[in-house]
Amino acid sequence: MKSISNFPRWLLAAMLLLVMALAACSSTEEPAPAEESAEPAAEEPAAEETAAEPAAEETAAEPVVIKVGAAHALSGPIALYGEPISQGIQLAVKQINEQAYLGENTTLEIVLEDTAGDKEQAIAVFEKLINQDGVVAILGPTLSNSAFAADPVAQEAGVPVIGSSNTASGITDMGDFVFRTSLPESAVIPNTLKVVSEARGLTKVAVMYGNDDQFTQSGYEVFAAALDDLGIEVVATETFAKGDTDFSAQLTKIKSLEPQAIVASALAEEAANIMTQARQLGIGEDVYFIGGNGFNSPKLAEIAGPAAEGAISGAAWFISSPTPANESFVEAYRAEYGSDPDQFAAQAYTAAWVLAEAIKNADSTDPAAIRDALNGVANFDTPLGSFGFTDNRDPDHTPVVLTVKDGVFALFE
Ligand code: 1QQ
């Protein structure tokens, strides 16, 4: 330190403070979220008492806490998705911190906020996470309907957002800060219909969909196009709205038209009620249900009980996939929560790990650097398989087809 020994003491102290503040936020250029750098910096020892070299070492040992937002439905009917999602995120973050994946002194802190499955609340939560908490990225929100409202807030602020349950078309088209680990319906539904059609010779179906939600609407459009491609006749197309509980008018009409199957784009609660009422109205189990992403929550069978038997849906993940990454995830989730993970937990766990990998590779907390590193994540071992994003920031892997058998999901054969 000879070269600086003649510096005025005040200048040396000022330089030290600057170096420490920069190191504490571990950012390359922009110490982006102000709060994050503020905490460690506030605990720095006074500069006068510290010689140059030991100061540098002490700074390196200072804990760095990187705040990540999680915006999910933790209350209301959509919490049946939000709960496993937030559990998947928290498990991943626990492992990331326990393994010191981001370095000995660096941890992730999740700031978890409830969107209640409501798009206005999702906007408010995104604004709070970005402007008040200074998060480096956001995991969420739960519904595509909320994502179309809130993701532009993150895009505008230049903060990466990773959806893990948004499956509507067009999510990642909102901007280059928008990513998802959830397979879009357009990558799942055509395969579901093809597999079921080949196995059962589908020729004539009825369609039901929610016309007030961007996920159920988008799912309907994908179903309609895929049915058309396969030359399957649609004898009726019936609609409903979120929160509806009486589907008897639509189902009575459908029953009279004698379709082989009912194809439905619905969230889990409506899906469960539709199946329950269909069976009550005497639509037998030989008329099977084919659903989209709303049907592949285990809650479907929990709510509908025996009426959910035989429901078919496409999924991005299967609990018994025999890969080491999946087996260790399932085991860790069971140990942590005493219950089985579902697809939503697996996709959320993957999103948190993929984000950690990007932060590590970026070696920075600058949101734009993290965005760039997310694009570079490749061959990353996850419960969903070897993971990387497409050029359009979507996941890219093969879906499966599931069916409810004795109350739980089994592979459709
Ligand atoms: C979406 C969905 C839902 C089923 C998420 C819970 O896929 O809103 O896109």
JSON list of N, CA, C and O in Angstrom, two decimals, residues 107-130:
[
{"chain": "A", "resi": 107, "resn": "THR", "atom": "N", "xyz": [-26.64, -14.51, 0.68]},
{"chain": "A", "resi": 107, "resn": "THR", "atom": "CA", "xyz": [-27.88, -15.30, 0.76]},
{"chain": "A", "resi": 107, "resn": "THR", "atom": "C", "xyz": [-29.00, -14.61, -0.02]},
{"chain": "A", "resi": 107, "resn": "THR", "atom": "O", "xyz": [-28.97, -13.40, -0.23]},
{"chain": "A", "resi": 108, "resn": "LEU", "atom": "N", "xyz": [-29.96, -15.42, -0.41]},
{"chain": "A", "resi": 108, "resn": "LEU", "atom": "CA", "xyz": [-31.18, -14.89, -1.02]},
{"chain": "A", "resi": 108, "resn": "LEU", "atom": "C", "xyz": [-32.21, -14.69, 0.08]},
{"chain": "A", "resi": 108, "resn": "LEU", "atom": "O", "xyz": [-32.32, -15.51, 0.99]},
{"chain": "A", "resi": 109, "resn": "GLU", "atom": "N", "xyz": [-32.95, -13.63, -0.01]},
{"chain": "A", "resi": 109, "resn": "GLU", "atom": "CA", "xyz": [-34.07, -13.42, 0.91]},
{"chain": "A", "resi": 109, "resn": "GLU", "atom": "C", "xyz": [-35.33, -13.24, 0.06]},
{"chain": "A", "resi": 109, "resn": "GLU", "atom": "O", "xyz": [-35.37, -12.38, -0.82]},
{"chain": "A", "resi": 110, "resn": "ILE", "atom": "N", "xyz": [-36.33, -14.08, 0.33]},
{"chain": "A", "resi": 110, "resn": "ILE", "atom": "CA", "xyz": [-37.58, -13.96, -0.43]},
{"chain": "A", "resi": 110, "resn": "ILE", "atom": "C", "xyz": [-38.51, -12.97, 0.27]},
{"chain": "A", "resi": 110, "resn": "ILE", "atom": "O", "xyz": [-38.77, -13.09, 1.47]},
{"chain": "A", "resi": 111, "resn": "VAL", "atom": "N", "xyz": [-38.98, -12.00, -0.48]},
{"chain": "A", "resi": 111, "resn": "VAL", "atom": "CA", "xyz": [-40.02, -11.11, 0.02]},
{"chain": "A", "resi": 111, "resn": "VAL", "atom": "C", "xyz": [-41.32, -11.60, -0.62]},
{"chain": "A", "resi": 111, "resn": "VAL", "atom": "O", "xyz": [-41.55, -11.41, -1.82]},
{"chain": "A", "resi": 112, "resn": "LEU", "atom": "N", "xyz": [-42.11, -12.29, 0.19]},
{"chain": "A", "resi": 112, "resn": "LEU", "atom": "CA", "xyz": [-43.31, -12.96, -0.33]},
{"chain": "A", "resi": 112, "resn": "LEU", "atom": "C", "xyz": [-44.53, -12.09, -0.12]},
{"chain": "A", "resi": 112, "resn": "LEU", "atom": "O", "xyz": [-44.82, -11.67, 1.00]},
{"chain": "A", "resi": 113, "resn": "GLU", "atom": "N", "xyz": [-45.24, -11.81, -1.20]},
{"chain": "A", "resi": 113, "resn": "GLU", "atom": "CA", "xyz": [-46.44, -10.97, -1.11]},
{"chain": "A", "resi": 113, "resn": "GLU", "atom": "C", "xyz": [-47.63, -11.67, -1.75]},
{"chain": "A", "resi": 113, "resn": "GLU", "atom": "O", "xyz": [-47.49, -12.40, -2.72]},
{"chain": "A", "resi": 114, "resn": "ASP", "atom": "N", "xyz": [-48.81, -11.39, -1.20]},
{"chain": "A", "resi": 114, "resn": "ASP", "atom": "CA", "xyz": [-50.05, -12.04, -1.64]},
{"chain": "A", "resi": 114, "resn": "ASP", "atom": "C", "xyz": [-50.74, -11.22, -2.73]},
{"chain": "A", "resi": 114, "resn": "ASP", "atom": "O", "xyz": [-51.10, -10.06, -2.51]},
{"chain": "A", "resi": 115, "resn": "THR", "atom": "N", "xyz": [-50.91, -11.84, -3.90]},
{"chain": "A", "resi": 115, "resn": "THR", "atom": "CA", "xyz": [-51.66, -11.17, -4.97]},
{"chain": "A", "resi": 115, "resn": "THR", "atom": "C", "xyz": [-53.15, -11.49, -4.90]},
{"chain": "A", "resi": 115, "resn": "THR", "atom": "O", "xyz": [-53.95, -10.86, -5.61]},
{"chain": "A", "resi": 116, "resn": "ALA", "atom": "N", "xyz": [-53.50, -12.50, -4.11]},
{"chain": "A", "resi": 116, "resn": "ALA", "atom": "CA", "xyz": [-54.89, -12.97, -3.98]},
{"chain": "A", "resi": 116, "resn": "ALA", "atom": "C", "xyz": [-55.49, -13.38, -5.34]},
{"chain": "A", "resi": 116, "resn": "ALA", "atom": "O", "xyz": [-56.70, -13.46, -5.48]},
{"chain": "A", "resi": 117, "resn": "GLY", "atom": "N", "xyz": [-54.63, -13.62, -6.32]},
{"chain": "A", "resi": 117, "resn": "GLY", "atom": "CA", "xyz": [-55.14, -14.00, -7.64]},
{"chain": "A", "resi": 117, "resn": "GLY", "atom": "C", "xyz": [-55.86, -12.87, -8.34]},
{"chain": "A", "resi": 117, "resn": "GLY", "atom": "O", "xyz": [-56.62, -13.10, -9.29]},
{"chain": "A", "resi": 118, "resn": "ASP", "atom": "N", "xyz": [-55.58, -11.66, -7.90]},
{"chain": "A", "resi": 118, "resn": "ASP", "atom": "CA", "xyz": [-56.29, -10.49, -8.42]},
{"chain": "A", "resi": 118, "resn": "ASP", "atom": "C", "xyz": [-55.31, -9.60, -9.18]},
{"chain": "A", "resi": 118, "resn": "ASP", "atom": "O", "xyz": [-54.22, -9.30, -8.70]},
{"chain": "A", "resi": 119, "resn": "LYS", "atom": "N", "xyz": [-55.71, -9.15, -10.36]},
{"chain": "A", "resi": 119, "resn": "LYS", "atom": "CA", "xyz": [-54.72, -8.45, -11.19]},
{"chain": "A", "resi": 119, "resn": "LYS", "atom": "C", "xyz": [-54.36, -7.07, -10.66]},
{"chain": "A", "resi": 119, "resn": "LYS", "atom": "O", "xyz": [-53.21, -6.65, -10.75]},
{"chain": "A", "resi": 120, "resn": "GLU", "atom": "N", "xyz": [-55.34, -6.37, -10.04]},
{"chain": "A", "resi": 120, "resn": "GLU", "atom": "CA", "xyz": [-55.01, -5.05, -9.48]},
{"chain": "A", "resi": 120, "resn": "GLU", "atom": "C", "xyz": [-54.05, -5.21, -8.30]},
{"chain": "A", "resi": 120, "resn": "GLU", "atom": "O", "xyz": [-53.11, -4.44, -8.14]},
{"chain": "A", "resi": 121, "resn": "GLN", "atom": "N", "xyz": [-54.32, -6.23, -7.51]},
{"chain": "A", "resi": 121, "resn": "GLN", "atom": "CA", "xyz": [-53.42, -6.47, -6.36]},
{"chain": "A", "resi": 121, "resn": "GLN", "atom": "C", "xyz": [-52.03, -6.90, -6.84]},
{"chain": "A", "resi": 121, "resn": "GLN", "atom": "O", "xyz": [-51.02, -6.56, -6.23]},
{"chain": "A", "resi": 122, "resn": "ALA", "atom": "N", "xyz": [-52.00, -7.64, -7.95]},
{"chain": "A", "resi": 122, "resn": "ALA", "atom": "CA", "xyz": [-50.69, -8.05, -8.50]},
{"chain": "A", "resi": 122, "resn": "ALA", "atom": "C", "xyz": [-49.89, -6.82, -8.92]},
{"chain": "A", "resi": 122, "resn": "ALA", "atom": "O", "xyz": [-48.68, -6.73, -8.66]},
{"chain": "A", "resi": 123, "resn": "ILE", "atom": "N", "xyz": [-50.55, -5.85, -9.52]},
{"chain": "A", "resi": 123, "resn": "ILE", "atom": "CA", "xyz": [-49.85, -4.61, -9.91]},
{"chain": "A", "resi": 123, "resn": "ILE", "atom": "C", "xyz": [-49.30, -3.92, -8.66]},
{"chain": "A", "resi": 123, "resn": "ILE", "atom": "O", "xyz": [-48.12, -3.53, -8.62]},
{"chain": "A", "resi": 124, "resn": "ALA", "atom": "N", "xyz": [-50.14, -3.79, -7.62]},
{"chain": "A", "resi": 124, "resn": "ALA", "atom": "CA", "xyz": [-49.71, -3.11, -6.39]},
{"chain": "A", "resi": 124, "resn": "ALA", "atom": "C", "xyz": [-48.53, -3.83, -5.75]},
{"chain": "A", "resi": 124, "resn": "ALA", "atom": "O", "xyz": [-47.57, -3.20, -5.28]},
{"chain": "A", "resi": 125, "resn": "VAL", "atom": "N", "xyz": [-48.58, -5.16, -5.75]},
{"chain": "A", "resi": 125, "resn": "VAL", "atom": "CA", "xyz": [-47.50, -5.95, -5.16]},
{"chain": "A", "resi": 125, "resn": "VAL", "atom": "C", "xyz": [-46.20, -5.78, -5.96]},
{"chain": "A", "resi": 125, "resn": "VAL", "atom": "O", "xyz": [-45.12, -5.61, -5.39]},
{"chain": "A", "resi": 126, "resn": "PHE", "atom": "N", "xyz": [-46.30, -5.81, -7.27]},
{"chain": "A", "resi": 126, "resn": "PHE", "atom": "CA", "xyz": [-45.10, -5.63, -8.10]},
{"chain": "A", "resi": 126, "resn": "PHE", "atom": "C", "xyz": [-44.48, -4.24, -7.82]},
{"chain": "A", "resi": 126, "resn": "PHE", "atom": "O", "xyz": [-43.27, -4.12, -7.68]},
{"chain": "A", "resi": 127, "resn": "GLU", "atom": "N", "xyz": [-45.33, -3.23, -7.72]},
{"chain": "A", "resi": 127, "resn": "GLU", "atom": "CA", "xyz": [-44.82, -1.87, -7.46]},
{"chain": "A", "resi": 127, "resn": "GLU", "atom": "C", "xyz": [-44.12, -1.80, -6.11]},
{"chain": "A", "resi": 127, "resn": "GLU", "atom": "O", "xyz": [-43.05, -1.22, -5.97]},
{"chain": "A", "resi": 128, "resn": "LYS", "atom": "N", "xyz": [-44.72, -2.43, -5.13]},
{"chain": "A", "resi": 128, "resn": "LYS", "atom": "CA", "xyz": [-44.12, -2.44, -3.77]},
{"chain": "A", "resi": 128, "resn": "LYS", "atom": "C", "xyz": [-42.78, -3.18, -3.80]},
{"chain": "A", "resi": 128, "resn": "LYS", "atom": "O", "xyz": [-41.78, -2.69, -3.25]},
{"chain": "A", "resi": 129, "resn": "LEU", "atom": "N", "xyz": [-42.76, -4.34, -4.42]},
{"chain": "A", "resi": 129, "resn": "LEU", "atom": "CA", "xyz": [-41.52, -5.13, -4.43]},
{"chain": "A", "resi": 129, "resn": "LEU", "atom": "C", "xyz": [-40.38, -4.37, -5.12]},
{"chain": "A", "resi": 129, "resn": "LEU", "atom": "O", "xyz": [-39.24, -4.39, -4.66]},
{"chain": "A", "resi": 130, "resn": "ILE", "atom": "N", "xyz": [-40.71, -3.71, -6.21]},
{"chain": "A", "resi": 130, "resn": "ILE", "atom": "CA", "xyz": [-39.68, -3.02, -6.98]},
{"chain": "A", "resi": 130, "resn": "ILE", "atom": "C", "xyz": [-39.28, -1.70, -6.31]},
{"chain": "A", "resi": 130, "resn": "ILE", "atom": "O", "xyz": [-38.10, -1.44, -6.07]}
]
